[in-house]
Amino acid sequence: MYATTYHRPKTIAEAVALYEGSEDASYLSGGHTLIPALKNRLAAPQHLIDVRAIPELSGIAVTADRVVIGAATRHAAVAACEDVKAAIPALCGLAGSIGDVQVRHMGTIGGSTANNDPAADYPSAVLSLDAVVHTDRRVLAADDFFQGLYTTALAPGEILVRIEFRIPEIAGYAKFRNPASRYSMAAAFVSRHRDGKVRVAITGAGNGGVFRWSEAEERLADDLTPAALDGLALDPSLMMGDMHAPADYRAHLVAVMSRRAVENLGRTYIL
Amino acid sequence: MSQVTITINGKPETREVEDRTLLVQFIREHVGLTGTHVGCDTTQCGACTVHLDGVAVKSCTVLAVAADGAAVTTIEGLAEGGTLHPVQQAFHEHHGLQCGYCTPGMIMASVDMIRRHDGVLDEATVRHELEGNICRCTGYHNIVKAVLDAAEKHRAAHAAAAE
Ligand SMILES: Cc1cc2nc3c(=O)[nH]c(=O)nc-3n(C[C@H](O)[C@H](O)[C@H](O)COP(=O)(O)OP(=O)(O)OC[C@H]3O[C@@H](n4cnc5c(N)ncnc54)[C@H](O)[C@@H]3O)c2cc1C
Ligand code: FES
């Protein structure tokens, strides 16, 4: 790791001022994506601005129709939260499927969402649950937030403060894990919202990162059963292919995981 | 450089360190406790597992300066005098190690697991929750046996204490 200077601001204003006052800064949350990158010298910010001491970024609140989670909330806290479990059990199951115990004790929802790794879990929940992303300066709809591999609508220096998930009528998450990393190789988050709309978000598979599978949404809106997806296939040229799984296999897995998510509404199915 | 104070195994340790210093380097190189190991550079192997404010974390992926003011327990902090911690004792009895490199991390992860589950564990849960710890000797079979035995003893001791 190259030399760097660490800061631990206590307010959003202080954090943004630190960012804007330095040529090359990076926010730090749980560090479970950023620190491995720093150790391998894939990134070398001169300043690290730790956001975890900022009170607005902490905590979980559940209202009649929303689950609101602060950006610095750790995966283990979401996985174990009884109020979230009662409102959106699939969201707890998703958080509990990330990495391993130690990773879940440090990694945060804000870091994961801001990073938008194409194999990360949370982006699929944010998109399927039609969440609203609150930053230090504006409010973004999930549909506008994710903009391709490792790319989001966040401007340089913009802080993700909290995520407001819409509580659906029912939702399910099915994930086929990469056996070495535990990241998803193909995963589907399926939600039927209280207005009857169905949203299907796929992560781990698309060559542009997380995406909504609109053909599946149309079929499931009429008939929320696994059979409704029979015969529906994705174009492999839109999928990632790598040493873990070629694109045609990933396209197949997406369809299977989507059916499994529908079979497991109200739960998670982790393979 | 920052002045960092971390309470390690009950003893406050203050050092002047570079901000890029990892918690595991603070523990091993600055404080001289070399029981905590480093087995990878991808945050996957778990050999560096310690307890940070009571929960198991990979100390290779935490900055020492971010742990300023925190309490850390390492493998050296488990035994009481000459008496091994029950999880250490179980690893010893079940031969839950071969080369021993992953053992400190395995034990720290297991102590955390047994505490979180109050000793109520089955084999599938133990295997699942040890996902963050890799044994290159593939000695998992006896490791799992040791954890289950220690968990059972923990549960029995707590049940007895409650009566
Ligand atoms: C072994 C291992 C296995 C893993 N397995 C999985 C898995 O199965 N599924 C999965 O989804 N993830 C997995 N992860 C990633 C893990 O979930 C990370 O914790 C997460 O992706 C990043 O969150 P973080 O809090 O650690 O962020 P950091 O590493 O601190 O930050 C990540 C990025 O987000 C930026 N950032 C952080 N917080 C904010 C904020 N509030 N506002 C704006 N920008 C911000 C940082 O500047 C940085 O660029 C794994 C990680 C490891 C090490
Ligand atoms: S050394 Fe920390 S996980 Fe391998």
Tab-separated table of C-alpha atoms and ligand atoms in Angstrom:
chain	number	residue	atom	x	y	z
A	1	MET	CA	0.000	0.000	0.000
A	2	TYR	CA	1.272	3.471	-0.817
A	3	ALA	CA	1.417	6.134	1.874
A	4	THR	CA	-1.859	7.895	2.551
A	5	THR	CA	-3.390	10.243	5.113
A	6	TYR	CA	-6.406	9.099	7.100
A	7	HIS	CA	-9.258	11.357	8.212
A	8	ARG	CA	-12.288	10.598	10.339
A	9	PRO	CA	-14.765	13.484	9.976
A	10	LYS	CA	-17.822	13.634	12.238
A	11	THR	CA	-20.111	15.536	9.885
A	12	ILE	CA	-21.066	15.300	6.230
A	13	ALA	CA	-19.983	18.927	5.681
A	14	GLU	CA	-16.541	18.195	7.101
A	15	ALA	CA	-16.181	15.075	4.926
A	16	VAL	CA	-17.135	16.917	1.748
A	17	ALA	CA	-14.815	19.825	2.608
A	18	LEU	CA	-11.940	17.378	3.102
A	19	TYR	CA	-12.716	15.746	-0.233
A	20	GLU	CA	-12.927	19.018	-2.084
A	21	GLY	CA	-9.802	20.368	-0.448
A	22	SER	CA	-7.608	17.546	-1.702
A	23	GLU	CA	-6.562	16.571	-5.196
A	24	ASP	CA	-6.854	12.859	-4.725
A	25	ALA	CA	-9.131	11.549	-1.990
A	26	SER	CA	-11.318	8.522	-1.522
A	27	TYR	CA	-14.097	7.816	0.954
A	28	LEU	CA	-13.576	4.763	3.132
A	29	SER	CA	-16.391	2.780	4.700
A	30	GLY	CA	-15.981	-0.896	5.669
A	31	GLY	CA	-12.834	-1.026	3.546
A	32	HIS	CA	-13.544	-4.535	2.295
A	33	THR	CA	-13.319	-3.522	-1.326
A	34	LEU	CA	-11.050	-0.505	-1.042
A	35	ILE	CA	-8.345	-1.839	1.301
A	36	PRO	CA	-7.628	-4.975	-0.790
A	37	ALA	CA	-7.316	-2.645	-3.813
A	38	LEU	CA	-4.955	-0.346	-1.890
A	39	LYS	CA	-2.867	-3.279	-0.680
A	40	ASN	CA	-2.379	-4.420	-4.251
A	41	ARG	CA	-1.598	-0.862	-5.310
A	42	LEU	CA	-4.517	-0.833	-7.717
A	43	ALA	CA	-5.552	2.455	-6.108
A	44	ALA	CA	-3.457	5.021	-4.262
A	45	PRO	CA	-5.516	7.928	-2.930
A	46	GLN	CA	-3.488	10.485	-0.988
A	47	HIS	CA	-6.333	10.937	1.475
A	48	LEU	CA	-8.735	8.419	2.946
A	49	ILE	CA	-11.878	9.940	4.398
A	50	ASP	CA	-13.561	7.465	6.732
A	51	VAL	CA	-17.326	8.061	6.707
A	52	ARG	CA	-18.207	5.709	9.566
A	53	ALA	CA	-18.162	8.317	12.350
A	54	ILE	CA	-20.833	10.448	10.647
A	55	PRO	CA	-24.072	9.846	12.607
A	56	GLU	CA	-26.440	10.280	9.612
A	57	LEU	CA	-24.850	7.278	7.916
A	58	SER	CA	-25.730	4.866	10.735
A	59	GLY	CA	-28.792	2.969	11.737
A	60	ILE	CA	-31.830	1.119	10.448
A	61	ALA	CA	-35.426	2.364	10.627
A	62	VAL	CA	-38.531	0.515	9.476
A	63	THR	CA	-41.759	2.446	8.787
A	64	ALA	CA	-45.104	1.270	7.400
A	65	ASP	CA	-43.852	1.232	3.828
A	66	ARG	CA	-40.080	1.773	3.952
A	67	VAL	CA	-36.922	0.172	5.262
A	68	VAL	CA	-34.308	2.893	5.658
A	69	ILE	CA	-30.672	1.845	6.094
A	70	GLY	CA	-27.738	4.177	6.739
A	71	ALA	CA	-24.825	3.806	4.320
A	72	ALA	CA	-22.309	2.786	6.998
A	73	THR	CA	-24.515	-0.050	8.289
A	74	ARG	CA	-22.654	-3.345	8.214
A	75	HIS	CA	-23.943	-6.398	6.355
A	76	ALA	CA	-24.165	-8.388	9.630
A	77	ALA	CA	-26.410	-5.722	11.189
A	78	VAL	CA	-28.851	-5.876	8.266
A	79	ALA	CA	-28.804	-9.693	8.233
A	80	ALA	CA	-29.655	-9.833	11.951
A	81	CYS	CA	-32.224	-7.016	12.149
A	82	GLU	CA	-35.582	-8.444	13.262
A	83	ASP	CA	-37.550	-5.451	11.960
A	84	VAL	CA	-36.042	-5.808	8.496
A	85	LYS	CA	-36.639	-9.557	8.658
A	86	ALA	CA	-40.330	-8.952	9.321
A	87	ALA	CA	-40.641	-6.390	6.501
A	88	ILE	CA	-38.374	-7.799	3.750
A	89	PRO	CA	-36.947	-11.196	4.743
A	90	ALA	CA	-35.180	-11.564	1.389
A	91	LEU	CA	-33.129	-8.445	2.138
A	92	CYS	CA	-31.813	-10.001	5.376
A	93	GLY	CA	-31.061	-13.234	3.564
A	94	LEU	CA	-29.189	-11.339	0.874
A	95	ALA	CA	-27.086	-9.469	3.447
A	96	GLY	CA	-26.362	-12.776	5.202
A	97	SER	CA	-25.106	-14.317	1.948
A	98	ILE	CA	-22.393	-11.729	1.335
A	99	GLY	CA	-18.848	-13.066	1.588
A	100	ASP	CA	-18.255	-14.668	4.950
A	101	VAL	CA	-18.819	-13.873	8.630
A	102	GLN	CA	-15.762	-11.628	8.975
A	103	VAL	CA	-16.551	-9.742	5.751
A	104	ARG	CA	-20.110	-9.148	6.971
A	105	HIS	CA	-18.766	-7.748	10.248
A	106	MET	CA	-16.979	-4.932	8.368
A	107	GLY	CA	-18.492	-4.426	4.902
A	108	THR	CA	-21.260	-1.839	4.567
A	109	ILE	CA	-24.324	-1.376	2.390
A	110	GLY	CA	-23.206	2.089	1.276
A	111	GLY	CA	-19.774	0.881	0.222
A	112	SER	CA	-21.276	-1.999	-1.702
A	113	THR	CA	-23.891	0.159	-3.448
A	114	ALA	CA	-21.460	2.990	-4.245
A	115	ASN	CA	-18.938	0.520	-5.614
A	116	ASN	CA	-21.478	-1.226	-7.907
A	117	ASP	CA	-19.395	-4.319	-8.500
A	118	PRO	CA	-21.177	-6.312	-11.231
A	119	ALA	CA	-21.172	-9.365	-8.935
A	120	ALA	CA	-22.246	-7.585	-5.738
A	121	ASP	CA	-25.516	-8.524	-4.054
A	122	TYR	CA	-26.994	-5.253	-2.786
A	123	PRO	CA	-27.401	-3.525	-6.175
A	124	SER	CA	-30.006	-6.154	-7.110
A	125	ALA	CA	-32.059	-5.393	-3.983
A	126	VAL	CA	-31.773	-1.640	-4.501
A	127	LEU	CA	-33.038	-2.004	-8.072
A	128	SER	CA	-35.734	-4.626	-7.486
A	129	LEU	CA	-37.109	-2.934	-4.368
A	130	ASP	CA	-37.328	0.368	-6.273
A	131	ALA	CA	-35.221	2.011	-3.591
A	132	VAL	CA	-34.473	5.682	-3.261
A	133	VAL	CA	-30.838	6.626	-2.708
A	134	HIS	CA	-30.249	9.705	-0.552
A	135	THR	CA	-26.924	11.479	-0.956
A	136	ASP	CA	-25.501	14.548	0.750
A	137	ARG	CA	-26.998	16.694	-2.031
A	138	ARG	CA	-29.912	14.940	-3.758
A	139	VAL	CA	-32.259	12.006	-4.017
A	140	LEU	CA	-31.860	9.403	-6.760
A	141	ALA	CA	-34.206	6.682	-7.957
A	142	ALA	CA	-32.610	3.232	-8.204
A	143	ASP	CA	-33.352	3.188	-11.943
A	144	ASP	CA	-31.105	6.239	-12.368
A	145	PHE	CA	-28.440	5.236	-9.859
A	146	PHE	CA	-26.622	2.298	-11.474
A	147	GLN	CA	-24.849	3.211	-14.686
A	148	GLY	CA	-22.730	0.229	-15.696
A	149	LEU	CA	-19.754	-1.674	-14.324
A	150	TYR	CA	-18.444	0.009	-11.156
A	151	THR	CA	-20.263	3.165	-12.246
A	152	THR	CA	-23.057	5.041	-10.484
A	153	ALA	CA	-24.720	8.434	-10.670
A	154	LEU	CA	-22.636	9.601	-7.677
A	155	ALA	CA	-20.531	12.617	-8.628
A	156	PRO	CA	-16.941	12.832	-7.355
A	157	GLY	CA	-17.138	13.717	-3.671
A	158	GLU	CA	-20.854	12.946	-3.375
A	159	ILE	CA	-21.637	10.883	-0.271
A	160	LEU	CA	-24.204	8.129	-0.214
A	161	VAL	CA	-26.057	8.772	3.054
A	162	ARG	CA	-28.883	6.233	3.227
A	163	ILE	CA	-31.005	3.923	1.140
A	164	GLU	CA	-34.776	3.787	1.436
A	165	PHE	CA	-36.186	0.456	0.280
A	166	ARG	CA	-39.848	0.237	-0.631
A	167	ILE	CA	-41.458	-2.614	1.335
A	168	PRO	CA	-42.953	-4.903	-1.307
A	169	GLU	CA	-45.936	-7.190	-1.025
A	170	ILE	CA	-43.421	-10.015	-1.340
A	171	ALA	CA	-39.867	-10.546	-2.564
A	172	GLY	CA	-37.406	-13.383	-3.054
A	173	TYR	CA	-33.685	-13.607	-3.736
A	174	ALA	CA	-31.908	-16.521	-5.393
A	175	LYS	CA	-28.141	-16.559	-5.774
A	176	PHE	CA	-25.729	-18.961	-7.390
A	177	ARG	CA	-22.433	-18.191	-5.700
A	178	ASN	CA	-18.951	-18.312	-7.042
A	179	PRO	CA	-17.650	-21.086	-4.789
A	180	ALA	CA	-14.333	-19.314	-4.164
A	181	SER	CA	-15.344	-15.700	-3.607
A	182	ARG	CA	-19.039	-16.077	-2.600
A	183	TYR	CA	-19.900	-13.200	-4.917
A	184	SER	CA	-22.822	-13.968	-7.161
A	185	MET	CA	-22.242	-15.689	-10.481
A	186	ALA	CA	-25.899	-15.118	-11.286
A	187	ALA	CA	-28.551	-13.917	-8.883
A	188	ALA	CA	-32.117	-12.676	-9.187
A	189	PHE	CA	-34.065	-10.418	-6.845
A	190	VAL	CA	-37.783	-10.585	-7.644
A	191	SER	CA	-40.287	-8.240	-5.945
A	192	ARG	CA	-44.007	-7.743	-6.349
A	193	HIS	CA	-44.821	-4.277	-5.111
A	194	ARG	CA	-48.015	-3.165	-3.424
A	195	ASP	CA	-49.132	-1.462	-6.643
A	196	GLY	CA	-48.920	-4.856	-8.391
A	197	LYS	CA	-45.744	-4.056	-10.361
A	198	VAL	CA	-43.109	-6.763	-10.517
A	199	ARG	CA	-39.422	-5.853	-10.665
A	200	VAL	CA	-36.742	-8.422	-11.490
A	201	ALA	CA	-33.130	-7.346	-10.940
A	202	ILE	CA	-30.228	-9.528	-12.036
A	203	THR	CA	-26.697	-9.273	-10.657
A	204	GLY	CA	-23.476	-11.165	-11.248
A	205	ALA	CA	-24.250	-11.886	-14.869
A	206	GLY	CA	-24.821	-8.851	-17.074
A	207	ASN	CA	-21.854	-7.386	-18.942
A	208	GLY	CA	-23.112	-3.937	-17.965
A	209	GLY	CA	-23.596	-4.784	-14.291
A	210	VAL	CA	-26.921	-5.060	-12.484
A	211	PHE	CA	-29.974	-4.812	-14.761
A	212	ARG	CA	-33.731	-5.265	-14.822
A	213	TRP	CA	-34.979	-8.200	-16.866
A	214	SER	CA	-38.054	-6.569	-18.353
A	215	GLU	CA	-39.346	-9.632	-20.268
A	216	ALA	CA	-39.429	-11.587	-17.029
A	217	GLU	CA	-41.167	-8.692	-15.266
A	218	GLU	CA	-43.922	-8.632	-17.913
A	219	ARG	CA	-44.600	-12.333	-17.602
A	220	LEU	CA	-44.535	-12.322	-13.804
A	221	ALA	CA	-46.861	-9.323	-13.582
A	222	ASP	CA	-49.619	-11.521	-15.046
A	223	ASP	CA	-48.670	-14.716	-13.305
A	224	LEU	CA	-46.233	-14.757	-10.367
A	225	THR	CA	-45.213	-18.404	-10.730
A	226	PRO	CA	-41.991	-20.093	-11.839
A	227	ALA	CA	-43.863	-21.608	-14.789
A	228	ALA	CA	-44.549	-18.134	-16.158
A	229	LEU	CA	-40.839	-17.931	-16.978
A	230	ASP	CA	-40.735	-21.231	-18.878
A	231	GLY	CA	-39.003	-20.871	-22.207
A	232	LEU	CA	-37.814	-17.334	-21.505
A	233	ALA	CA	-34.113	-16.919	-22.265
A	234	LEU	CA	-31.597	-14.089	-22.193
A	235	ASP	CA	-29.246	-13.183	-24.996
A	236	PRO	CA	-25.795	-14.565	-24.009
A	237	SER	CA	-24.111	-11.668	-25.815
A	238	LEU	CA	-25.380	-9.443	-22.996
A	239	MET	CA	-23.781	-11.631	-20.308
A	240	MET	CA	-20.299	-11.615	-18.785
A	241	GLY	CA	-18.066	-14.516	-19.664
A	242	ASP	CA	-14.962	-15.322	-17.661
A	243	MET	CA	-12.957	-18.227	-16.281
A	244	HIS	CA	-15.698	-18.918	-13.744
A	245	ALA	CA	-18.544	-19.212	-16.218
A	246	PRO	CA	-18.950	-18.571	-19.948
A	247	ALA	CA	-21.690	-16.198	-21.096
A	248	ASP	CA	-24.136	-18.868	-22.330
A	249	TYR	CA	-23.906	-20.678	-18.999
A	250	ARG	CA	-24.530	-17.408	-17.153
A	251	ALA	CA	-27.570	-16.695	-19.343
A	252	HIS	CA	-28.910	-20.128	-18.429
A	253	LEU	CA	-28.166	-19.580	-14.732
A	254	VAL	CA	-30.011	-16.254	-14.716
A	255	ALA	CA	-33.176	-17.953	-15.949
A	256	VAL	CA	-32.822	-20.726	-13.377
A	257	MET	CA	-32.141	-18.295	-10.521
A	258	SER	CA	-35.121	-16.158	-11.564
A	259	ARG	CA	-37.413	-19.181	-11.334
A	260	ARG	CA	-35.893	-20.121	-7.988
A	261	ALA	CA	-36.459	-16.602	-6.666
A	262	VAL	CA	-40.137	-16.874	-7.596
A	263	GLU	CA	-40.325	-20.314	-5.994
A	264	ASN	CA	-38.816	-18.842	-2.831
A	265	LEU	CA	-40.765	-15.614	-2.430
A	266	GLY	CA	-40.505	-14.394	1.152
A	267	ARG	CA	-37.147	-16.138	1.474
A	268	THR	CA	-33.694	-16.499	-0.006
A	269	TYR	CA	-32.305	-19.401	-1.953
A	270	ILE	CA	-28.509	-19.506	-1.828
A	271	LEU	CA	-26.685	-22.128	-3.833
B	1	MET	CA	1.913	9.361	10.915
B	2	SER	CA	-0.676	9.076	13.652
B	3	GLN	CA	-0.562	8.160	17.292
B	4	VAL	CA	-2.744	5.101	17.715
B	5	THR	CA	-3.844	3.419	20.944
B	6	ILE	CA	-5.411	-0.019	20.737
B	7	THR	CA	-6.152	-2.151	23.775
B	8	ILE	CA	-4.816	-5.574	22.874
B	9	ASN	CA	-5.707	-8.464	25.156
B	10	GLY	CA	-6.563	-5.983	27.889
B	11	LYS	CA	-3.370	-3.922	27.632
B	12	PRO	CA	-3.407	-0.474	25.991
B	13	GLU	CA	-0.715	-0.241	23.318
B	14	THR	CA	0.207	3.183	21.959
B	15	ARG	CA	2.399	3.525	18.878
B	16	GLU	CA	3.257	6.180	16.329
B	17	VAL	CA	2.432	4.509	12.986
B	18	GLU	CA	1.986	5.410	9.335
B	19	ASP	CA	-1.672	5.774	8.379
B	20	ARG	CA	-1.325	2.933	5.868
B	21	THR	CA	-0.416	0.467	8.653
B	22	LEU	CA	-2.817	-2.458	8.728
B	23	LEU	CA	-4.184	-3.693	12.032
B	24	VAL	CA	-2.374	-7.008	11.517
B	25	GLN	CA	0.931	-5.144	11.060
B	26	PHE	CA	0.263	-3.141	14.206
B	27	ILE	CA	-0.324	-6.374	16.110
B	28	ARG	CA	2.593	-8.338	14.677
B	29	GLU	CA	5.271	-5.777	13.883
B	30	HIS	CA	4.631	-2.957	16.319
B	31	VAL	CA	3.363	-4.873	19.336
B	32	GLY	CA	5.228	-8.107	18.584
B	33	LEU	CA	2.329	-10.534	18.909
B	34	THR	CA	3.014	-12.918	16.055
B	35	GLY	CA	0.277	-15.476	16.722
B	36	THR	CA	-1.960	-13.638	14.247
B	37	HIS	CA	-0.943	-14.757	10.756
B	38	VAL	CA	-1.121	-13.396	7.226
B	39	GLY	CA	-1.957	-15.987	4.600
B	40	CYS	CA	-3.176	-14.033	1.581
B	41	ASP	CA	-3.550	-10.589	0.088
B	42	THR	CA	-7.168	-10.972	-1.019
B	43	THR	CA	-8.992	-10.943	2.358
B	44	GLN	CA	-10.043	-14.542	1.800
B	45	CYS	CA	-7.991	-16.852	4.035
B	46	GLY	CA	-8.945	-15.673	7.547
B	47	ALA	CA	-5.528	-16.489	9.087
B	48	CYS	CA	-5.462	-12.907	10.395
B	49	THR	CA	-8.815	-13.133	12.220
B	50	VAL	CA	-8.956	-11.250	15.537
B	51	HIS	CA	-11.817	-9.854	17.589
B	52	LEU	CA	-12.291	-6.113	17.110
B	53	ASP	CA	-14.631	-4.688	19.755
B	54	GLY	CA	-15.998	-8.184	20.264
B	55	VAL	CA	-16.542	-9.425	16.698
B	56	ALA	CA	-14.365	-11.514	14.387
B	57	VAL	CA	-12.731	-9.480	11.619
B	58	LYS	CA	-9.868	-9.931	9.185
B	59	SER	CA	-7.149	-7.706	10.615
B	60	CYS	CA	-5.376	-7.550	7.237
B	61	THR	CA	-8.277	-5.446	5.953
B	62	VAL	CA	-8.638	-2.905	8.752
B	63	LEU	CA	-6.394	0.142	9.128
B	64	ALA	CA	-4.741	0.415	12.532
B	65	VAL	CA	-5.607	4.120	12.684
B	66	ALA	CA	-9.267	3.266	12.078
B	67	ALA	CA	-9.076	0.958	15.131
B	68	ASP	CA	-7.713	3.759	17.349
B	69	GLY	CA	-9.480	3.490	20.701
B	70	ALA	CA	-10.795	-0.014	20.020
B	71	ALA	CA	-10.284	-3.246	21.958
B	72	VAL	CA	-8.733	-6.212	20.187
B	73	THR	CA	-8.368	-9.820	21.266
B	74	THR	CA	-5.795	-11.998	19.552
B	75	ILE	CA	-4.994	-15.679	19.905
B	76	GLU	CA	-2.499	-14.782	22.666
B	77	GLY	CA	-5.362	-13.348	24.717
B	78	LEU	CA	-7.470	-16.504	24.969
B	79	ALA	CA	-5.660	-18.773	27.428
B	80	GLU	CA	-5.765	-17.986	31.127
B	81	GLY	CA	-2.287	-18.502	32.454
B	82	GLY	CA	-1.371	-22.086	31.652
B	83	THR	CA	-4.957	-23.127	30.984
B	84	LEU	CA	-5.977	-23.242	27.336
B	85	HIS	CA	-9.242	-21.650	26.268
B	86	PRO	CA	-11.875	-24.411	25.779
B	87	VAL	CA	-11.760	-23.921	21.995
B	88	GLN	CA	-7.949	-24.233	22.001
B	89	GLN	CA	-8.289	-27.338	24.170
B	90	ALA	CA	-10.821	-28.849	21.747
B	91	PHE	CA	-8.533	-28.200	18.746
B	92	HIS	CA	-5.763	-29.933	20.706
B	93	GLU	CA	-7.885	-32.962	21.623
B	94	HIS	CA	-9.422	-33.444	18.182
B	95	HIS	CA	-6.208	-32.724	16.336
B	96	GLY	CA	-7.920	-29.792	14.605
B	97	LEU	CA	-4.727	-28.737	12.879
B	98	GLN	CA	-2.060	-30.062	10.611
B	99	CYS	CA	0.571	-27.446	9.755
B	100	GLY	CA	-1.043	-25.014	12.194
B	101	TYR	CA	-0.821	-21.924	10.011
B	102	CYS	CA	-4.572	-21.287	9.813
B	103	THR	CA	-5.175	-22.339	13.422
B	104	PRO	CA	-5.112	-18.940	15.191
B	105	GLY	CA	-7.647	-17.581	12.695
B	106	MET	CA	-9.755	-20.737	12.868
B	107	ILE	CA	-9.853	-20.523	16.659
B	108	MET	CA	-10.683	-16.799	16.755
B	109	ALA	CA	-13.482	-17.344	14.196
B	110	SER	CA	-14.753	-20.353	16.182
B	111	VAL	CA	-14.816	-18.504	19.508
B	112	ASP	CA	-16.843	-15.739	17.830
B	113	MET	CA	-19.190	-18.291	16.236
B	114	ILE	CA	-19.822	-20.206	19.461
B	115	ARG	CA	-20.540	-16.970	21.296
B	116	ARG	CA	-22.956	-15.685	18.623
B	117	HIS	CA	-24.850	-18.978	18.609
B	118	ASP	CA	-24.654	-19.532	22.357
B	119	GLY	CA	-23.075	-22.894	21.641
B	120	VAL	CA	-26.093	-24.172	19.703
B	121	LEU	CA	-24.444	-25.379	16.486
B	122	ASP	CA	-24.705	-28.227	14.030
B	123	GLU	CA	-22.185	-29.432	11.501
B	124	ALA	CA	-23.731	-27.632	8.544
B	125	THR	CA	-23.719	-24.301	10.401
B	126	VAL	CA	-20.117	-24.730	11.523
B	127	ARG	CA	-18.978	-25.494	7.978
B	128	HIS	CA	-20.975	-22.579	6.599
B	129	GLU	CA	-19.675	-20.120	9.169
B	130	LEU	CA	-16.052	-21.138	8.655
B	131	GLU	CA	-16.269	-20.065	5.013
B	132	GLY	CA	-14.003	-17.134	5.748
B	133	ASN	CA	-11.168	-19.369	6.966
B	134	ILE	CA	-9.142	-21.505	4.607
B	135	CYS	CA	-7.037	-24.516	5.648
B	136	ARG	CA	-4.592	-25.391	2.881
B	137	CYS	CA	-3.992	-28.790	4.499
B	138	THR	CA	-7.752	-29.331	4.026
B	139	GLY	CA	-7.976	-30.417	7.662
B	140	TYR	CA	-11.569	-29.286	7.980
B	141	HIS	CA	-12.943	-32.560	9.262
B	142	ASN	CA	-11.199	-32.385	12.620
B	143	ILE	CA	-11.584	-28.621	12.832
B	144	VAL	CA	-15.356	-29.026	12.577
B	145	LYS	CA	-15.295	-31.808	15.184
B	146	ALA	CA	-13.324	-29.573	17.540
B	147	VAL	CA	-15.717	-26.648	17.109
B	148	LEU	CA	-18.761	-28.856	17.692
B	149	ASP	CA	-17.195	-30.330	20.828
B	150	ALA	CA	-16.254	-26.904	22.197
B	151	ALA	CA	-19.735	-25.594	21.369
B	152	GLU	CA	-21.376	-28.468	23.207
B	153	LYS	CA	-19.192	-27.863	26.275
B	154	HIS	CA	-19.973	-24.137	26.122
B	155	ARG	CA	-23.706	-24.891	26.005
B	156	ALA	CA	-23.513	-27.390	28.863
B	157	ALA	CA	-21.471	-24.994	31.014
B	158	HIS	CA	-23.988	-22.210	30.405
B	159	ALA	CA	-26.947	-24.469	31.114
B	160	ALA	CA	-25.281	-25.539	34.382
B	161	ALA	CA	-24.522	-21.924	35.295
B	162	ALA	CA	-28.145	-20.954	34.634
B	163	GLU	CA	-29.500	-23.619	37.009
C	1	LIG	C1	-13.533	-12.088	0.738
C	1	LIG	C2	-14.619	-11.151	0.315
C	1	LIG	C3	-15.823	-11.668	-0.149
C	1	LIG	C4	-16.835	-10.808	-0.559
C	1	LIG	N1	-17.998	-11.359	-1.018
C	1	LIG	C5	-18.995	-10.535	-1.416
C	1	LIG	C6	-20.236	-11.072	-1.868
C	1	LIG	O1	-20.468	-12.281	-1.868
C	1	LIG	N2	-21.171	-10.207	-2.283
C	1	LIG	C7	-20.992	-8.857	-2.252
C	1	LIG	O2	-21.902	-8.134	-2.623
C	1	LIG	N3	-19.849	-8.320	-1.805
C	1	LIG	C8	-18.840	-9.127	-1.389
C	1	LIG	N4	-17.692	-8.578	-0.930
C	1	LIG	C9	-17.553	-7.107	-0.895
C	1	LIG	C10	-18.034	-6.538	0.424
C	1	LIG	O3	-19.435	-6.646	0.515
C	1	LIG	C11	-17.604	-5.084	0.561
C	1	LIG	O4	-17.735	-4.790	1.910
C	1	LIG	C12	-18.432	-4.083	-0.209
C	1	LIG	O5	-18.472	-4.323	-1.562
C	1	LIG	C13	-17.858	-2.680	-0.077
C	1	LIG	O6	-18.317	-2.122	1.098
C	1	LIG	P1	-17.319	-1.460	2.110
C	1	LIG	O7	-18.131	-0.840	3.168
C	1	LIG	O8	-16.313	-2.445	2.515
C	1	LIG	O9	-16.713	-0.274	1.207
C	1	LIG	P2	-15.247	0.296	0.988
C	1	LIG	O10	-14.326	-0.762	0.559
C	1	LIG	O11	-14.864	1.122	2.157
C	1	LIG	O12	-15.562	1.284	-0.221
C	1	LIG	C14	-15.900	0.794	-1.521
C	1	LIG	C15	-16.055	1.967	-2.487
C	1	LIG	O13	-17.203	2.748	-2.186
C	1	LIG	C16	-16.866	4.101	-1.878
C	1	LIG	N5	-17.729	4.484	-0.762
C	1	LIG	C17	-17.859	3.832	0.431
C	1	LIG	N6	-18.805	4.411	1.194
C	1	LIG	C18	-19.293	5.466	0.474
C	1	LIG	C19	-20.306	6.428	0.728
C	1	LIG	N7	-21.015	6.434	1.863
C	1	LIG	N8	-20.547	7.373	-0.231
C	1	LIG	C20	-19.844	7.355	-1.397
C	1	LIG	N9	-18.886	6.457	-1.696
C	1	LIG	C21	-18.618	5.510	-0.765
C	1	LIG	C22	-15.385	4.070	-1.536
C	1	LIG	O14	-14.770	5.297	-1.829
C	1	LIG	C23	-14.881	2.959	-2.427
C	1	LIG	O15	-14.658	3.423	-3.716
C	1	LIG	C24	-16.653	-9.396	-0.497
C	1	LIG	C25	-15.450	-8.874	-0.009
C	1	LIG	C26	-14.433	-9.735	0.394
C	1	LIG	C27	-13.175	-9.143	0.918
C	2	FES	S1	-4.426	-12.610	5.664
C	2	FES	FE1	-6.296	-11.662	6.161
C	2	FES	S2	-7.706	-12.881	5.088
C	2	FES	FE2	-5.817	-13.742	4.459
